[in-house]
């Protein structure tokens, strides 16, 4: 509402009636495109295939994000190569969305139940997306 210069939508969420309602994500997903996952991987000379995530943070005022990859692989010359341990994707949401160059036809919802944590509260959320090619995002972390 207010931060975006629009009217309030009136849809706050809270962990329980003992907590204060606040703006929260509920179900976040992206529609499918028209590319096969294999075609997206083959188009990458040197990159990362982030197959699954666990946890993350988003600063809704700046758009900055960080997501931990629980399953990731190196892509070399269009082929999935060795697994990568401890990778973190770091960036700015609006900028990352501008860098999406391919969208897969394999949209799927995460089978688990995620949690959005904010100010000490946790609420269940659903997420899903197709395979994406993002032309530039910062990859950090440690390898052990």
mmCIF file of C-alpha atoms in Angstrom:
data_model
loop_
_atom_site.group_PDB
_atom_site.id
_atom_site.type_symbol
_atom_site.label_atom_id
_atom_site.label_comp_id
_atom_site.label_asym_id
_atom_site.label_seq_id
_atom_site.Cartn_x
_atom_site.Cartn_y
_atom_site.Cartn_z
ATOM 1 C CA UNK A 1 0.000 0.000 0.000
ATOM 2 C CA UNK A 2 1.666 3.121 1.322
ATOM 3 C CA UNK A 3 5.275 2.302 0.291
ATOM 4 C CA UNK A 4 4.143 1.689 -3.286
ATOM 5 C CA UNK A 5 2.050 4.865 -3.373
ATOM 6 C CA UNK A 6 -1.229 2.952 -3.468
ATOM 7 C CA UNK A 7 -4.161 2.257 -1.214
ATOM 8 C CA UNK A 8 -3.927 -0.362 1.516
ATOM 9 C CA UNK A 9 -5.075 -3.811 0.442
ATOM 10 C CA UNK A 10 -6.071 -4.628 4.027
ATOM 11 C CA UNK A 11 -4.503 -8.076 4.067
ATOM 12 C CA UNK A 12 -2.115 -8.397 7.002
ATOM 13 C CA UNK A 13 -1.137 -11.806 8.362
ATOM 14 C CA UNK A 14 -0.081 -12.979 11.816
ATOM 15 C CA UNK A 15 1.134 -16.163 13.462
ATOM 16 C CA UNK A 16 -1.776 -16.230 15.918
ATOM 17 C CA UNK A 17 -4.293 -13.920 17.542
ATOM 18 C CA UNK A 18 -1.652 -13.100 20.178
ATOM 19 C CA UNK A 19 0.466 -11.387 17.479
ATOM 20 C CA UNK A 20 0.107 -8.095 15.630
ATOM 21 C CA UNK A 21 -0.907 -8.402 11.932
ATOM 22 C CA UNK A 22 1.624 -7.122 9.389
ATOM 23 C CA UNK A 23 2.105 -7.252 5.608
ATOM 24 C CA UNK A 24 3.410 -10.715 4.664
ATOM 25 C CA UNK A 25 3.865 -12.940 1.662
ATOM 26 C CA UNK A 26 1.364 -15.760 1.206
ATOM 27 C CA UNK A 27 1.729 -17.697 -2.035
ATOM 28 C CA UNK A 28 4.430 -16.528 -4.423
ATOM 29 C CA UNK A 29 4.863 -18.058 -7.862
ATOM 30 C CA UNK A 30 5.830 -17.276 -11.453
ATOM 31 C CA UNK A 31 3.944 -18.482 -14.509
ATOM 32 C CA UNK A 32 5.602 -20.899 -16.923
ATOM 33 C CA UNK A 33 7.274 -19.815 -20.144
ATOM 34 C CA UNK A 34 7.943 -21.783 -23.319
ATOM 35 C CA UNK A 35 11.513 -23.118 -22.935
ATOM 36 C CA UNK A 36 12.560 -26.647 -21.970
ATOM 37 C CA UNK A 37 14.818 -26.905 -18.908
ATOM 38 C CA UNK A 38 17.433 -28.724 -21.012
ATOM 39 C CA UNK A 39 17.439 -25.835 -23.516
ATOM 40 C CA UNK A 40 18.050 -23.341 -20.704
ATOM 41 C CA UNK A 41 20.953 -25.392 -19.289
ATOM 42 C CA UNK A 42 22.477 -25.861 -22.767
ATOM 43 C CA UNK A 43 22.466 -22.073 -23.281
ATOM 44 C CA UNK A 44 24.767 -21.473 -20.266
ATOM 45 C CA UNK A 45 28.540 -21.506 -20.888
ATOM 46 C CA UNK A 46 29.585 -21.066 -17.253
ATOM 47 C CA UNK A 47 27.042 -20.816 -14.446
ATOM 48 C CA UNK A 48 25.132 -22.359 -11.573
ATOM 49 C CA UNK A 49 22.035 -24.562 -11.593
ATOM 50 C CA UNK A 50 20.269 -23.802 -8.307
ATOM 51 C CA UNK A 51 17.853 -26.714 -7.923
ATOM 52 C CA UNK A 52 16.479 -26.083 -4.423
ATOM 53 C CA UNK A 53 16.621 -23.472 -1.698
ATOM 54 C CA UNK A 54 16.373 -23.332 2.077
ATOM 55 C CA UNK A 55 15.848 -20.097 3.859
ATOM 56 C CA UNK A 56 16.593 -16.636 2.709
ATOM 57 C CA UNK A 57 15.933 -13.033 3.441
ATOM 58 C CA UNK A 58 14.466 -10.154 1.475
ATOM 59 C CA UNK A 59 14.605 -6.501 2.473
ATOM 60 C CA UNK A 60 11.288 -5.251 1.092
ATOM 61 C CA UNK A 61 12.383 -1.603 1.173
ATOM 62 C CA UNK A 62 15.596 -2.028 -0.864
ATOM 63 C CA UNK A 63 14.791 -5.234 -2.766
ATOM 64 C CA UNK A 64 18.037 -6.892 -1.636
ATOM 65 C CA UNK A 65 17.877 -10.663 -1.167
ATOM 66 C CA UNK A 66 19.996 -13.615 -0.103
ATOM 67 C CA UNK A 67 18.945 -17.261 -0.602
ATOM 68 C CA UNK A 68 20.786 -20.415 0.473
ATOM 69 C CA UNK A 69 20.990 -23.193 -2.135
ATOM 70 C CA UNK A 70 20.469 -26.650 -0.640
ATOM 71 C CA UNK A 71 21.074 -28.291 -4.016
ATOM 72 C CA UNK A 72 23.205 -26.637 -6.689
ATOM 73 C CA UNK A 73 25.478 -27.686 -9.546
ATOM 74 C CA UNK A 74 28.070 -26.013 -11.733
ATOM 75 C CA UNK A 75 27.141 -25.665 -15.408
ATOM 76 C CA UNK A 76 30.100 -25.905 -17.802
ATOM 77 C CA UNK A 77 29.654 -25.540 -21.567
ATOM 78 C CA UNK A 78 25.920 -26.254 -21.375
ATOM 79 C CA UNK A 79 26.257 -29.398 -19.262
ATOM 80 C CA UNK A 80 25.439 -29.979 -15.593
ATOM 81 C CA UNK A 81 28.740 -30.740 -13.844
ATOM 82 C CA UNK A 82 29.842 -31.170 -10.216
ATOM 83 C CA UNK A 83 27.623 -30.384 -7.215
ATOM 84 C CA UNK A 84 28.269 -27.162 -5.301
ATOM 85 C CA UNK A 85 28.020 -26.998 -1.516
ATOM 86 C CA UNK A 86 27.123 -23.885 0.491
ATOM 87 C CA UNK A 87 26.179 -21.585 -2.404
ATOM 88 C CA UNK A 88 24.261 -18.391 -1.649
ATOM 89 C CA UNK A 89 22.448 -16.302 -4.268
ATOM 90 C CA UNK A 90 22.719 -12.594 -3.497
ATOM 91 C CA UNK A 91 21.156 -9.700 -5.362
ATOM 92 C CA UNK A 92 18.393 -7.189 -5.805
ATOM 93 C CA UNK A 93 14.943 -8.537 -6.717
ATOM 94 C CA UNK A 94 13.866 -5.924 -9.277
ATOM 95 C CA UNK A 95 17.316 -6.016 -10.933
ATOM 96 C CA UNK A 96 17.357 -9.838 -11.021
ATOM 97 C CA UNK A 97 13.914 -9.872 -12.656
ATOM 98 C CA UNK A 98 15.220 -7.568 -15.411
ATOM 99 C CA UNK A 99 17.969 -10.131 -16.078
ATOM 100 C CA UNK A 100 15.630 -13.103 -16.628
ATOM 101 C CA UNK A 101 16.314 -14.077 -20.251
ATOM 102 C CA UNK A 102 14.625 -17.498 -20.436
ATOM 103 C CA UNK A 103 11.590 -18.968 -18.644
ATOM 104 C CA UNK A 104 10.975 -22.710 -18.575
ATOM 105 C CA UNK A 105 7.743 -24.547 -19.294
ATOM 106 C CA UNK A 106 8.119 -26.618 -16.109
ATOM 107 C CA UNK A 107 6.340 -24.495 -13.488
ATOM 108 C CA UNK A 108 5.847 -26.450 -10.288
ATOM 109 C CA UNK A 109 4.847 -25.668 -6.723
ATOM 110 C CA UNK A 110 7.229 -26.636 -3.928
ATOM 111 C CA UNK A 111 5.751 -29.770 -2.317
ATOM 112 C CA UNK A 112 6.748 -28.669 1.187
ATOM 113 C CA UNK A 113 5.326 -25.923 3.337
ATOM 114 C CA UNK A 114 7.605 -22.947 3.675
ATOM 115 C CA UNK A 115 7.584 -20.375 6.427
ATOM 116 C CA UNK A 116 7.822 -16.606 6.191
ATOM 117 C CA UNK A 117 9.563 -15.324 9.313
ATOM 118 C CA UNK A 118 9.225 -11.672 10.251
ATOM 119 C CA UNK A 119 9.607 -9.879 13.595
ATOM 120 C CA UNK A 120 9.652 -13.167 15.511
ATOM 121 C CA UNK A 121 6.541 -14.548 13.814
ATOM 122 C CA UNK A 122 6.318 -17.480 11.402
ATOM 123 C CA UNK A 123 3.446 -18.044 8.970
ATOM 124 C CA UNK A 124 3.075 -20.801 6.339
ATOM 125 C CA UNK A 125 3.691 -19.882 2.698
ATOM 126 C CA UNK A 126 3.646 -21.595 -0.680
ATOM 127 C CA UNK A 127 6.139 -20.992 -3.490
ATOM 128 C CA UNK A 128 6.702 -22.195 -7.021
ATOM 129 C CA UNK A 129 8.354 -21.292 -10.296
ATOM 130 C CA UNK A 130 9.596 -22.730 -13.554
ATOM 131 C CA UNK A 131 13.271 -23.023 -14.443
ATOM 132 C CA UNK A 132 14.776 -19.588 -15.111
ATOM 133 C CA UNK A 133 17.909 -18.265 -16.727
ATOM 134 C CA UNK A 134 19.083 -15.137 -14.912
ATOM 135 C CA UNK A 135 21.978 -13.610 -16.824
ATOM 136 C CA UNK A 136 23.767 -12.187 -13.775
ATOM 137 C CA UNK A 137 23.411 -12.767 -10.044
ATOM 138 C CA UNK A 138 26.063 -12.822 -7.335
ATOM 139 C CA UNK A 139 26.978 -16.277 -6.037
ATOM 140 C CA UNK A 140 28.711 -16.395 -2.666
ATOM 141 C CA UNK A 141 29.321 -18.789 0.182
ATOM 142 C CA UNK A 142 32.024 -21.110 1.386
ATOM 143 C CA UNK A 143 33.107 -24.475 0.105
ATOM 144 C CA UNK A 144 34.121 -27.179 2.594
#
